[in-house]
Every structure is written in C-alpha cells, then in structure tokens.
Amino acid sequence: MRELLEAVGPALEMVGWAAGVPAIGLLVTAWVLRRHYRRWRPSPAEVRILEGQPCAVWTAPDGTVVSGLLSADAAPPGSTVTIYHQDPGWHVWLTHEPPDRSRPIRTAGWVLLFVAVLANIVGLAAALLP
C-alpha cells in the first residue's frame, strides 16, 4: 500500500492543482453571474394597444414611462403583466423571469475545489507515511 501511495502521490498533487485552478475560476465566474442576475427587477406593466400592437407599458425607476412590444399571444388589453428589467436601465426587459445560470457553475466549482483539496490531502498523507 505504501509503495502505491508513493507512486501515486506526485500525480495526486498534480491533479489537485489542476482541479484547484479551474475551481477558483468557476467560483469567480459564478459570483459575477450571480451579481448580474441580482440586477434584474420585477415591475408591473399594463397591457395596452398602441398603434394596433399589444404593448407593455410601465414606469421605469427614474419615472420615465416606457413601452415595449409584446407577442401576439400576450395577455388581453387592460390586464397587468410582470416584466423584468435591469437596474439601472430599462432598455433591456423580459416578460419572464431570467434564469439564474450561476447555480450549476457554482456547484461545479465547489466539486472541483473538493477534488483538489482531497487530492492534495491524500498526496500529502502519502508523502508523510513512514
């Protein structure tokens, strides 16, 4: 067993470092994506017919009245829908909640970090065996 751990020890350290660097990159990427996701704000919008087209009309955070074209199968005129816009700024908006893409990336980062720590611990234990 000792000979096996001595032979595999340096390779485990290499695997640990090879998994640790991308893990840090994935965790930073997930953090940036999460900050971007938190900028989306819901706002109530009224469905109106403007120039013969169904449009969502809402008030931006700065008090500006904004309208945007809806699809033909939108809610009936006079009803209220929820739109999502980025804060600050109202020129980018969605009629559905934007997906949070940070969770799978964050999970992959934590798994890689666990593999890196485990590989380095086993490699260190192999080097310290009497």
Coordinates of C-alpha atoms in Angstrom, one line a residue:
M1 CA 0.0 0.0 0.0
R2 CA 2.8 2.3 0.9
E3 CA 4.6 1.8 -2.5
L4 CA 1.3 2.5 -4.3
L5 CA 0.8 5.8 -2.4
E6 CA 4.4 6.8 -3.0
A7 CA 4.0 6.1 -6.7
V8 CA 0.6 7.9 -7.0
G9 CA 1.4 10.8 -4.6
P10 CA 3.0 13.2 -7.1
A11 CA 0.3 12.5 -9.6
L12 CA -2.4 13.3 -7.0
E13 CA -0.7 16.6 -6.2
M14 CA -0.7 17.5 -9.9
V15 CA -4.4 16.5 -10.1
G16 CA -5.1 18.6 -7.1
W17 CA -3.5 21.7 -8.6
A18 CA -5.1 21.0 -12.0
A19 CA -8.5 20.9 -10.4
G20 CA -7.9 23.8 -8.0
V21 CA -7.1 26.5 -10.5
P22 CA -10.3 25.9 -12.6
A23 CA -12.3 25.6 -9.4
I24 CA -11.3 29.2 -8.4
G25 CA -12.1 30.4 -12.0
L26 CA -15.6 28.8 -11.9
L27 CA -16.4 30.2 -8.4
V28 CA -15.4 33.7 -9.5
T29 CA -17.5 33.3 -12.7
A30 CA -20.5 32.1 -10.7
W31 CA -20.1 35.1 -8.4
V32 CA -20.0 37.5 -11.3
L33 CA -23.1 35.8 -12.9
R34 CA -24.9 36.0 -9.6
R35 CA -24.3 39.7 -9.3
H36 CA -25.6 40.2 -12.9
Y37 CA -28.7 38.1 -12.0
R38 CA -29.4 40.3 -9.0
R39 CA -29.7 43.4 -11.2
W40 CA -33.0 42.2 -12.7
R41 CA -36.0 43.8 -11.0
P42 CA -39.7 42.9 -11.5
S43 CA -42.1 45.7 -12.4
P44 CA -45.9 45.6 -13.0
A45 CA -46.8 46.6 -16.6
E46 CA -50.2 47.3 -18.1
V47 CA -51.1 45.7 -21.4
R48 CA -52.3 48.3 -23.9
I49 CA -52.9 48.5 -27.6
L50 CA -50.5 51.1 -29.2
E51 CA -50.6 51.6 -32.9
G52 CA -52.6 48.3 -33.3
Q53 CA -50.0 46.2 -31.4
P54 CA -50.2 44.8 -27.9
C55 CA -47.6 46.6 -25.8
A56 CA -46.5 46.5 -22.1
V57 CA -46.4 50.0 -20.5
W58 CA -44.6 50.5 -17.3
T59 CA -42.8 53.2 -15.3
A60 CA -39.0 53.0 -15.1
P61 CA -37.2 53.6 -11.8
D62 CA -36.3 57.1 -12.9
G63 CA -40.0 57.9 -13.5
T64 CA -40.0 57.5 -17.3
V65 CA -43.0 55.8 -18.9
V66 CA -41.7 53.0 -21.1
S67 CA -43.5 50.8 -23.6
G68 CA -42.4 47.6 -25.3
L69 CA -43.9 45.4 -27.9
L70 CA -45.4 42.2 -26.7
S71 CA -46.1 39.0 -28.7
A72 CA -49.4 38.4 -30.3
D73 CA -50.4 35.8 -27.7
A74 CA -49.9 38.2 -24.8
A75 CA -52.4 39.0 -22.1
P76 CA -55.6 40.8 -23.1
P77 CA -55.5 44.6 -23.1
G78 CA -56.1 46.2 -19.7
S79 CA -54.6 43.4 -17.8
T80 CA -51.4 43.6 -15.8
V81 CA -48.3 41.6 -16.5
T82 CA -44.9 41.4 -14.7
I83 CA -41.9 42.4 -16.7
Y84 CA -38.2 42.1 -15.6
H85 CA -35.7 44.9 -16.3
Q86 CA -32.1 45.5 -15.4
D87 CA -31.4 48.0 -12.7
P88 CA -30.1 50.6 -13.7
G89 CA -31.5 50.9 -17.1
W90 CA -34.9 49.9 -18.6
H91 CA -33.9 49.3 -22.2
V92 CA -33.4 45.6 -21.6
W93 CA -36.5 43.8 -20.4
L94 CA -38.1 40.4 -20.4
T95 CA -41.6 39.1 -19.9
H96 CA -40.4 36.0 -18.0
E97 CA -38.1 35.7 -15.0
P98 CA -34.5 35.5 -16.3
P99 CA -32.7 32.2 -15.5
D100 CA -30.1 32.0 -12.7
R101 CA -27.2 30.4 -14.5
S102 CA -24.8 30.7 -11.6
R103 CA -26.0 27.7 -9.6
P104 CA -24.6 24.9 -11.9
I105 CA -21.4 26.8 -12.4
R106 CA -21.0 27.3 -8.6
T107 CA -21.8 23.6 -8.0
A108 CA -19.1 22.6 -10.5
G109 CA -16.6 25.0 -8.8
W110 CA -17.3 23.6 -5.4
V111 CA -17.0 20.0 -6.6
L112 CA -13.6 20.7 -8.3
L113 CA -12.4 22.5 -5.2
F114 CA -13.3 19.5 -3.1
V115 CA -11.5 17.2 -5.5
A116 CA -8.5 19.5 -5.4
V117 CA -8.4 19.5 -1.6
L118 CA -8.9 15.8 -1.4
A119 CA -6.2 15.0 -3.9
N120 CA -3.7 17.3 -2.1
I121 CA -4.5 15.8 1.3
V122 CA -4.1 12.2 0.0
G123 CA -0.9 13.2 -1.8
L124 CA 0.4 14.9 1.4
A125 CA -0.5 11.9 3.5
A126 CA 1.3 9.6 1.1
A127 CA 4.4 11.7 1.4
L128 CA 4.3 11.7 5.2
L129 CA 3.9 7.9 5.6
P130 CA 6.8 6.3 7.5

